Short mmCIF file of N, CA and C in Angstrom, two decimals:
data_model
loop_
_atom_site.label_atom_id
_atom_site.label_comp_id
_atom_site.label_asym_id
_atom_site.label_seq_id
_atom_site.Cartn_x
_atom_site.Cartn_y
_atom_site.Cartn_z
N UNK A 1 98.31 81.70 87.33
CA UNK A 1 97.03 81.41 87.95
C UNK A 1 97.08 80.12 88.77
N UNK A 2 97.95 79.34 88.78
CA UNK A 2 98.04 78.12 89.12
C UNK A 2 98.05 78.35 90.37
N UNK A 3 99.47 78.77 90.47
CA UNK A 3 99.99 79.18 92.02
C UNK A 3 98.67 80.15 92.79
N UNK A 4 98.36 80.91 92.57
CA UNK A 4 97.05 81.47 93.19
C UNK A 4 95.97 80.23 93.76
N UNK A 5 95.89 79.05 92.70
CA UNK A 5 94.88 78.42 92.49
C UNK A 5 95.05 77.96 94.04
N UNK A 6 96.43 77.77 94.19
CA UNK A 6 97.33 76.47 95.42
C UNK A 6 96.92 77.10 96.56
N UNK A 7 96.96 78.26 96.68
CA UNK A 7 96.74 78.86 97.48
C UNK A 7 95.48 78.97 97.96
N UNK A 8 94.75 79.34 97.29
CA UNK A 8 93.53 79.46 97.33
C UNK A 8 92.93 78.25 98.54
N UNK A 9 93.62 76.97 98.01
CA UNK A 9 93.03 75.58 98.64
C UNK A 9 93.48 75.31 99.48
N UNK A 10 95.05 75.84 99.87
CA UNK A 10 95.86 75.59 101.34
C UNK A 10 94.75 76.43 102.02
N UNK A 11 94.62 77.23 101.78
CA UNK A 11 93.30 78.32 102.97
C UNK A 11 92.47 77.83 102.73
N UNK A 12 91.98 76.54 102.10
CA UNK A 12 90.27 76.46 102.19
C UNK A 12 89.67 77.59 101.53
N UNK A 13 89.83 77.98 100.87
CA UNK A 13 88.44 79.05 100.58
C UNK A 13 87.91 78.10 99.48
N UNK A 14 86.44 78.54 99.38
CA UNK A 14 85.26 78.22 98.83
C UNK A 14 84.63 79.21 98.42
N UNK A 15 84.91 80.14 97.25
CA UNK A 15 84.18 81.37 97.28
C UNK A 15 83.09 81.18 96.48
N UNK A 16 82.06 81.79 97.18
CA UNK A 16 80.80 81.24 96.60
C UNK A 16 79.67 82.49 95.92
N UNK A 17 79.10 82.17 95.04
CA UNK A 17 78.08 83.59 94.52
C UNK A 17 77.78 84.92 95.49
N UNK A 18 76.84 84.01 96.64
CA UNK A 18 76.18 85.00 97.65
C UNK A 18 77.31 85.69 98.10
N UNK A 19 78.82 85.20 98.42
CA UNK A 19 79.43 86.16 98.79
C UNK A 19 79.76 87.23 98.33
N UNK A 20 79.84 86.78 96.72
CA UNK A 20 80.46 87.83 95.37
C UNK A 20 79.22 89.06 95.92
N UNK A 21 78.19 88.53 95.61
CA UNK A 21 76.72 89.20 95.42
C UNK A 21 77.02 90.27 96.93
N UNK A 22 77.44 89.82 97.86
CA UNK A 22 76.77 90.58 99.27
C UNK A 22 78.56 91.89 99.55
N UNK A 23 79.25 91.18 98.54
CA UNK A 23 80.08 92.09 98.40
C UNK A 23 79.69 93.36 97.39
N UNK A 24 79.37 92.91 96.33
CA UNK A 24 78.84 93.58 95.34
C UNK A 24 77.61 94.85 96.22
N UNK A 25 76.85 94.54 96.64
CA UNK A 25 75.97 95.49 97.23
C UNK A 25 76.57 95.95 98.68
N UNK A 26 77.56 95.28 99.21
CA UNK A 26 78.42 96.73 99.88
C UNK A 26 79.40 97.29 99.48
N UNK A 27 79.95 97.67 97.94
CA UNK A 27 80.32 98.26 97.59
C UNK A 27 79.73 99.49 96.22
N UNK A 28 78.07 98.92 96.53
CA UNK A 28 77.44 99.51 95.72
C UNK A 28 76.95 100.63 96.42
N UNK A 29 76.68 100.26 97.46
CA UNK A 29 76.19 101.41 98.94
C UNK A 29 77.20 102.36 99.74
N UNK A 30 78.74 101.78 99.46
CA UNK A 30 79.69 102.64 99.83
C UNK A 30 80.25 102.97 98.59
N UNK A 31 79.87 103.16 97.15
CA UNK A 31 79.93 104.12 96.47
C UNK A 31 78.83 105.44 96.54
N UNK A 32 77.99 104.67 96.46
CA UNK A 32 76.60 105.72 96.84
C UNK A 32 76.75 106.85 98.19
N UNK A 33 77.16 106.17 99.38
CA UNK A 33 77.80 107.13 100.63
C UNK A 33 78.32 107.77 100.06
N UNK A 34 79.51 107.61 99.51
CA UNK A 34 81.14 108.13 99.71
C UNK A 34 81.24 108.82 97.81
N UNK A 35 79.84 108.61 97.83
CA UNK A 35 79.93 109.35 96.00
C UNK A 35 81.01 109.15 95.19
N UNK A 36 81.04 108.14 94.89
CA UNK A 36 82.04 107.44 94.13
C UNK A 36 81.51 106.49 92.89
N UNK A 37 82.42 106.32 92.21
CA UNK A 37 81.83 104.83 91.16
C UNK A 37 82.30 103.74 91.49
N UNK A 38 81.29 102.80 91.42
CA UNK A 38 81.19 101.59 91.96
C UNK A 38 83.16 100.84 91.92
N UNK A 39 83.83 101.20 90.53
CA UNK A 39 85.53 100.79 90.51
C UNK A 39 86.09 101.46 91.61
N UNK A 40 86.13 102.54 91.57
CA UNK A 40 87.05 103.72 92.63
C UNK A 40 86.49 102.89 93.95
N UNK A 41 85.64 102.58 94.23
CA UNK A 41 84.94 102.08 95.67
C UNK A 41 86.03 100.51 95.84
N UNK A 42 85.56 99.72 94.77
CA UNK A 42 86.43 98.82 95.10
C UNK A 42 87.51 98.78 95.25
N UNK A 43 88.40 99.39 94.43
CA UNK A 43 89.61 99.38 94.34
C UNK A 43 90.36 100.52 95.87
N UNK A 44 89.50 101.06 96.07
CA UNK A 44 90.21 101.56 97.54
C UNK A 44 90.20 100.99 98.57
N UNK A 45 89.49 99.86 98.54
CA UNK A 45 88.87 98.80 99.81
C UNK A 45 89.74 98.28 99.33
N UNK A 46 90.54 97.31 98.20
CA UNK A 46 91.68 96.68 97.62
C UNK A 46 92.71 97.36 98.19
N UNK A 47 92.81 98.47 98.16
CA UNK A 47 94.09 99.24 98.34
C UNK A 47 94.51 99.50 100.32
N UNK A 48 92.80 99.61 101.21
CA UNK A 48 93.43 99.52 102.00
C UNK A 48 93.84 97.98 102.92
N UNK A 49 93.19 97.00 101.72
CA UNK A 49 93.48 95.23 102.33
C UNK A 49 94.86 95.20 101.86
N UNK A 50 95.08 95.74 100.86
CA UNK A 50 96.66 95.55 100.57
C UNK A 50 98.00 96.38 102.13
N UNK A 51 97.58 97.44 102.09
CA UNK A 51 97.91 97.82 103.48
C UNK A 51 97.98 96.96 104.67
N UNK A 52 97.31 96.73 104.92
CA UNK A 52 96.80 96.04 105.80
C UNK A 52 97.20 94.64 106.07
N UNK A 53 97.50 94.03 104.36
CA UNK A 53 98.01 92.62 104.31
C UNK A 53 99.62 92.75 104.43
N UNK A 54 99.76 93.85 103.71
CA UNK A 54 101.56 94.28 104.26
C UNK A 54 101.89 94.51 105.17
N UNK A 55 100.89 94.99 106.25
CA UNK A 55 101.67 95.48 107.99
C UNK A 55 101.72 93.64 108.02
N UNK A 56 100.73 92.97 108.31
CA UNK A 56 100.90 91.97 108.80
C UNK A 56 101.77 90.81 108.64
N UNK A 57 102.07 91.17 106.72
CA UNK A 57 103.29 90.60 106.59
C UNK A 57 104.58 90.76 106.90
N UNK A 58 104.74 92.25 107.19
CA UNK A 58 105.89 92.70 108.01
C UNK A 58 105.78 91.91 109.56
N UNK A 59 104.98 91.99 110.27
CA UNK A 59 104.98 90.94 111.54
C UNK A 59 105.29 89.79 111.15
N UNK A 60 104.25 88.94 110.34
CA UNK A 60 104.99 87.60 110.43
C UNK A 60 106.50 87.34 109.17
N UNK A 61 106.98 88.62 109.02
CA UNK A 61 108.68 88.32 108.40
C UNK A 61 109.07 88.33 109.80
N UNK A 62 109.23 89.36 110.17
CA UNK A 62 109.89 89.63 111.63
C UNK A 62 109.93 88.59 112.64
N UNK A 63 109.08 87.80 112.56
CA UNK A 63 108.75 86.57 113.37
C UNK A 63 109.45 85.08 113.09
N UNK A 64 109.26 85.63 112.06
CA UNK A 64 110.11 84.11 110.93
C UNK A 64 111.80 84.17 111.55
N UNK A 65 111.55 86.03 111.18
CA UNK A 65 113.51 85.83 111.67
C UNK A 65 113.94 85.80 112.80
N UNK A 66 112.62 86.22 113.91
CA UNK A 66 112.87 85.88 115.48
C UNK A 66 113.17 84.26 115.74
N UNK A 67 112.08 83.65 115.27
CA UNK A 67 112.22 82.51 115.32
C UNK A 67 113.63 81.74 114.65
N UNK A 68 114.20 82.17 113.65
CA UNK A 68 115.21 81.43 113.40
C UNK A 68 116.32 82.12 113.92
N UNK A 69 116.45 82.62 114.38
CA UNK A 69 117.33 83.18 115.84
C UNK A 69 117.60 82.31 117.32
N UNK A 70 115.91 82.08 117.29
CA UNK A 70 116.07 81.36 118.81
C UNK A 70 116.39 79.64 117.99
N UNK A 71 116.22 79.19 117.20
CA UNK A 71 116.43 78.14 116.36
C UNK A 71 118.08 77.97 116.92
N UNK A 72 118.79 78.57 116.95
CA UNK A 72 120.03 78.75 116.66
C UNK A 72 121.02 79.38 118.65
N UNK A 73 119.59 79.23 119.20
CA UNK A 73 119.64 79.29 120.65
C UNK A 73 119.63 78.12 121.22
N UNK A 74 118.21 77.44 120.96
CA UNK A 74 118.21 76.32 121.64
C UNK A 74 118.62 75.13 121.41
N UNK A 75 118.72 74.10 122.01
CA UNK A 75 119.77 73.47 121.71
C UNK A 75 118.69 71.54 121.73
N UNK A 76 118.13 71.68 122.82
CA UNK A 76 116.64 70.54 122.99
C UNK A 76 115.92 70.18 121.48
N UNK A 77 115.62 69.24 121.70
CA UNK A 77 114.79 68.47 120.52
C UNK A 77 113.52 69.15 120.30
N UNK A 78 112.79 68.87 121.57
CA UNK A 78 111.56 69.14 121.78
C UNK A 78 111.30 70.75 121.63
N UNK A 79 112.62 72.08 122.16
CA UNK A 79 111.88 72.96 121.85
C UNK A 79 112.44 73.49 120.15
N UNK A 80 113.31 72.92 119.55
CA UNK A 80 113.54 73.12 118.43
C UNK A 80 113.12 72.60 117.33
N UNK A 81 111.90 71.70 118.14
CA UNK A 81 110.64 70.78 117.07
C UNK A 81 109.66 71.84 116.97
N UNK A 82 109.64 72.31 118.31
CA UNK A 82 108.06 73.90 118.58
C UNK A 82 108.83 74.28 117.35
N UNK A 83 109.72 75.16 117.37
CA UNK A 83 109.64 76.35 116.95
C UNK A 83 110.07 76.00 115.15
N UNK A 84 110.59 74.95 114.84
CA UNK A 84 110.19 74.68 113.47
C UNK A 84 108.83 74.72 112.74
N UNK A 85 108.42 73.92 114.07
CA UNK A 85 106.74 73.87 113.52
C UNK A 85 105.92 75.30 113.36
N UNK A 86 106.48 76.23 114.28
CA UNK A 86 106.36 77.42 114.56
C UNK A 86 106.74 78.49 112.74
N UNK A 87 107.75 77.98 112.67
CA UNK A 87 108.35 78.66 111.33
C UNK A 87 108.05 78.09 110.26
N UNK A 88 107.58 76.98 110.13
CA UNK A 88 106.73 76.46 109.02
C UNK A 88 105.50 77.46 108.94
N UNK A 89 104.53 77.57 110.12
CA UNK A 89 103.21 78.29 110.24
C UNK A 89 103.49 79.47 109.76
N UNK A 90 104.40 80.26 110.78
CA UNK A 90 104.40 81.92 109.67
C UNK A 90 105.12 81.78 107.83
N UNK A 91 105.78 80.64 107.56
CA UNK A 91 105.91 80.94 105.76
C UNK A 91 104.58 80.60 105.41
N UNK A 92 103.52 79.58 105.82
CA UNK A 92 102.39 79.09 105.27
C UNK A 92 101.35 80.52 105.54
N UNK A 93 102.06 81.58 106.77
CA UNK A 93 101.01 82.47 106.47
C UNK A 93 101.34 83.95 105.45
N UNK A 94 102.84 83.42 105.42
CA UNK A 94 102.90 84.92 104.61
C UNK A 94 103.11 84.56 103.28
N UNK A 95 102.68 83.10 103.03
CA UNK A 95 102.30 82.88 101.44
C UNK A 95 101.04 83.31 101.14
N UNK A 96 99.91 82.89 102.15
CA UNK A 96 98.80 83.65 102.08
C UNK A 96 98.80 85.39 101.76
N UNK A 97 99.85 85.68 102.09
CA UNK A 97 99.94 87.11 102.64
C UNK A 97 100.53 87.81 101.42
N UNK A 98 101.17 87.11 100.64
CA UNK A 98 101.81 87.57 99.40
C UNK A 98 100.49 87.31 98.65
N UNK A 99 99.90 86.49 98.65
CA UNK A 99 98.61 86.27 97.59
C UNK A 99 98.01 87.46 97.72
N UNK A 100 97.95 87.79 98.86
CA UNK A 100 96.61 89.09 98.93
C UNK A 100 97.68 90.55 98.52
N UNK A 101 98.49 90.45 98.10
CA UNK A 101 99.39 91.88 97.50
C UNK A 101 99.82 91.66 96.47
N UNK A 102 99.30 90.85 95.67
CA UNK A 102 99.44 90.16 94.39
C UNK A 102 98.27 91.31 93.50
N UNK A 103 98.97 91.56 92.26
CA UNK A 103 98.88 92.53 91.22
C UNK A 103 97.33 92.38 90.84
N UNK A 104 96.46 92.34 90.44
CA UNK A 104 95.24 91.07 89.78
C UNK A 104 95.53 91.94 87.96
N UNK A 105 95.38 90.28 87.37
CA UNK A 105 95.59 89.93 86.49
C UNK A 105 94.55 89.50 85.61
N UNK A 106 94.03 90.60 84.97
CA UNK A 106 92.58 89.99 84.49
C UNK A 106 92.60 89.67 83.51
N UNK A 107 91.24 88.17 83.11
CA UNK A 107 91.67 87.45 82.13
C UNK A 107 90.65 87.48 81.16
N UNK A 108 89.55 88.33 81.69
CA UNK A 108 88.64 88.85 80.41
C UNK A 108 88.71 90.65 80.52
N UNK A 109 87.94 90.53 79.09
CA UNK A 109 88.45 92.07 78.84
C UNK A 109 87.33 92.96 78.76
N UNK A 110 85.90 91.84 78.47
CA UNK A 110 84.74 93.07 78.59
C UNK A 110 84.07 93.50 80.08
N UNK A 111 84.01 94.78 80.41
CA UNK A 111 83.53 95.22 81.34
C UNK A 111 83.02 94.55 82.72
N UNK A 112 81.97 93.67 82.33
CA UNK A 112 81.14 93.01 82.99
C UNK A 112 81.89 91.66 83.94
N UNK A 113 82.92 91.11 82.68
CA UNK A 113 83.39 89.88 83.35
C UNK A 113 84.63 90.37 83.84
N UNK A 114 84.96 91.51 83.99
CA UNK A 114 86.01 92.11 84.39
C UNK A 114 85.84 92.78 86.23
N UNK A 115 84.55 93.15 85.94
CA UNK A 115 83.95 93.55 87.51
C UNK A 115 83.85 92.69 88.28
N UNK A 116 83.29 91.23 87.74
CA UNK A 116 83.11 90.08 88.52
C UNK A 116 84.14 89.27 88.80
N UNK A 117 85.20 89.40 88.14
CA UNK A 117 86.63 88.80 88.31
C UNK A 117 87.27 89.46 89.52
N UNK A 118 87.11 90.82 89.76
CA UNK A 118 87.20 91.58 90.24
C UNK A 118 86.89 91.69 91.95
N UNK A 119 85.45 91.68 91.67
CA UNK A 119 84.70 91.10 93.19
C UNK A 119 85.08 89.73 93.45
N UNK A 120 85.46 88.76 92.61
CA UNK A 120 85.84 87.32 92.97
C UNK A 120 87.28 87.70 94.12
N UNK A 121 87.61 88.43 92.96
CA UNK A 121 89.38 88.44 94.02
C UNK A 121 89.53 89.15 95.33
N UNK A 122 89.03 89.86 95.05
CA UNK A 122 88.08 90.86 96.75
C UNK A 122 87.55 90.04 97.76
N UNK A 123 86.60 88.88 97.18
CA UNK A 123 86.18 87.91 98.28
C UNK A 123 87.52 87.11 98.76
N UNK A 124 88.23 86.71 97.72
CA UNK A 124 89.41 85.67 98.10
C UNK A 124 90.47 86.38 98.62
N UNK A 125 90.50 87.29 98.60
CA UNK A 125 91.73 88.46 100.07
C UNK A 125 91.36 88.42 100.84
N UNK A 126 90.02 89.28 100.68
CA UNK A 126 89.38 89.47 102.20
C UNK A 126 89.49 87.60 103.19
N UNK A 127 89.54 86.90 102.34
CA UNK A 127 88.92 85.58 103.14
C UNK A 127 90.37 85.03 103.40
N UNK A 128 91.21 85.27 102.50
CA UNK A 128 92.84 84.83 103.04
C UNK A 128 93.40 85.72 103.93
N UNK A 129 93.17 87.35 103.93
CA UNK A 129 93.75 87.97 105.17
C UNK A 129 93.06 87.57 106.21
N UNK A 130 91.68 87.24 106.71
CA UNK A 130 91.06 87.16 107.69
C UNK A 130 91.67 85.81 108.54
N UNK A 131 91.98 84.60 107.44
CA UNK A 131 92.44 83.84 108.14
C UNK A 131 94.12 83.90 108.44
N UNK A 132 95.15 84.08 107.91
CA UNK A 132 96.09 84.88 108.02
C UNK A 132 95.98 85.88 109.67
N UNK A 133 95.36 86.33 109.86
CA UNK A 133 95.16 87.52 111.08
C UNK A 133 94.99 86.39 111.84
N UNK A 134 93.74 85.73 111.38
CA UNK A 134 93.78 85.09 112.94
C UNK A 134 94.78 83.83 113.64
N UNK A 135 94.83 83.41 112.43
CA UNK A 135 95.98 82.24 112.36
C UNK A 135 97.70 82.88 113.12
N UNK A 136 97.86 84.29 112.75
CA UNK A 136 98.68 84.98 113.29
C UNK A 136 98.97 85.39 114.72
N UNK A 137 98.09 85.32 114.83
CA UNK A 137 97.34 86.11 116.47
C UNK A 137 97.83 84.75 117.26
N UNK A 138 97.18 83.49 116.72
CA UNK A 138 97.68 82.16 117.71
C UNK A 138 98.84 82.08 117.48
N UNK A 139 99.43 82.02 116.53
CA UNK A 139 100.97 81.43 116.43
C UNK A 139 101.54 82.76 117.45
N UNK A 140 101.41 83.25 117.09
CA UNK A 140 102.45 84.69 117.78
C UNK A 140 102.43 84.36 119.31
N UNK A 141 101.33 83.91 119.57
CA UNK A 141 100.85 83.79 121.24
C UNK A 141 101.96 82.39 121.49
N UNK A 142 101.45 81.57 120.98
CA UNK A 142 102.22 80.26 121.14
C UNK A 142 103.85 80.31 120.83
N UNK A 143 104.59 81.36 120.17
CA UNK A 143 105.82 81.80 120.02
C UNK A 143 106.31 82.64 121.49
N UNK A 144 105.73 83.49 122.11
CA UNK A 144 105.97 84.11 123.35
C UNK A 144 105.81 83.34 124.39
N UNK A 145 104.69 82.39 124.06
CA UNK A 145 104.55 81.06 125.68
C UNK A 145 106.01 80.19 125.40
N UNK A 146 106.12 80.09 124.18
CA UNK A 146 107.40 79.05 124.17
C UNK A 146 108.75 79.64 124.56
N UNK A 147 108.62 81.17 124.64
CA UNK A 147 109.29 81.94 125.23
C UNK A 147 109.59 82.04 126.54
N UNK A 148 108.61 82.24 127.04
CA UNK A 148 108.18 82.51 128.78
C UNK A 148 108.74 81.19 129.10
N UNK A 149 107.98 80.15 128.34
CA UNK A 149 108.51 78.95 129.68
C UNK A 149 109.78 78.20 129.28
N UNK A 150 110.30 78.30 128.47
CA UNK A 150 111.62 78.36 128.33
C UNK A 150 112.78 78.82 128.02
N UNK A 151 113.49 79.83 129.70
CA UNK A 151 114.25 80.57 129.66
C UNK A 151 115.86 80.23 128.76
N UNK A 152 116.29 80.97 128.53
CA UNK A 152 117.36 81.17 127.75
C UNK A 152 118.67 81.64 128.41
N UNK A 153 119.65 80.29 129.15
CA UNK A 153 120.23 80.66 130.25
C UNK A 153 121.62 79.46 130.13
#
């Protein structure tokens, strides 16, 4: 739990009631749609963030090893300072990224505090893949500009 904890705080999250709560009643309404029980509802929304957190971790592996490729290209201070800094950012995001494909491990056993443990960890994926994606989206951009403008010749 520790290591989760670390994580948790490198991303900033702050997960707070109203979120638990506003999760809780959209997965109370997309059981009700989709005629389901309120577990089966969550746990498939779990199942497709886990998806979802794995494509992206497959990008930023792939990126990590692009980058330590061109590491091993360039030869300058300055662009082999980028792209460290660069490869620091994608491990800091696919630690995030392992958090959210992480097993959950529950630490009470009756029903109730089991659902809410539950929706807790749902808020804290959803809120580490979201930043993860976007955090991804810039680095990746800033990995291809460092590309473009410095040819490899």
């Amino acid at each position: 739990m520790q290591l989760n904890y670390l994580i948790e705080k490198a991303f900033l999250l702050n997960v707070t009631e109203p979120e638990i709560q506003n999760f809780k009643k959209f997965f109370e309404l997309q059981s009700e749609h989709q005629d389901l029980k309120l577990g089966a509802a969550i746990f498939r929304y779990m199942d497709d963030l886990d998806t979802k957190s794995s494509a992206l971790l497959t990008h930023v592996s792939m990126l990590i090893a692009a980058v330590s490729i061109m590491l091993s290209v360039y030869d300058d201070e300055i662009s082999r300072s980028f792209l460290l800094i660069e490869a620091a950012a994608y491990v800091y995001i696919a630690t995030g990224l392992l958090r959210c494909v992480s097993i959950i491990n529950p630490h009470n056993t009756d029903l109730e505090s089991y659902r809410e443990d539950t929706l807790r960890e749902v808020v804290i994926r959803v809120s580490v893949y979201r930043k993860a994606r976007t955090f991804t989206i810039f680095v990746t951009v800033a990995f291809f500009l460092s590309i473009l403008l410095k040819p490899v010749f």
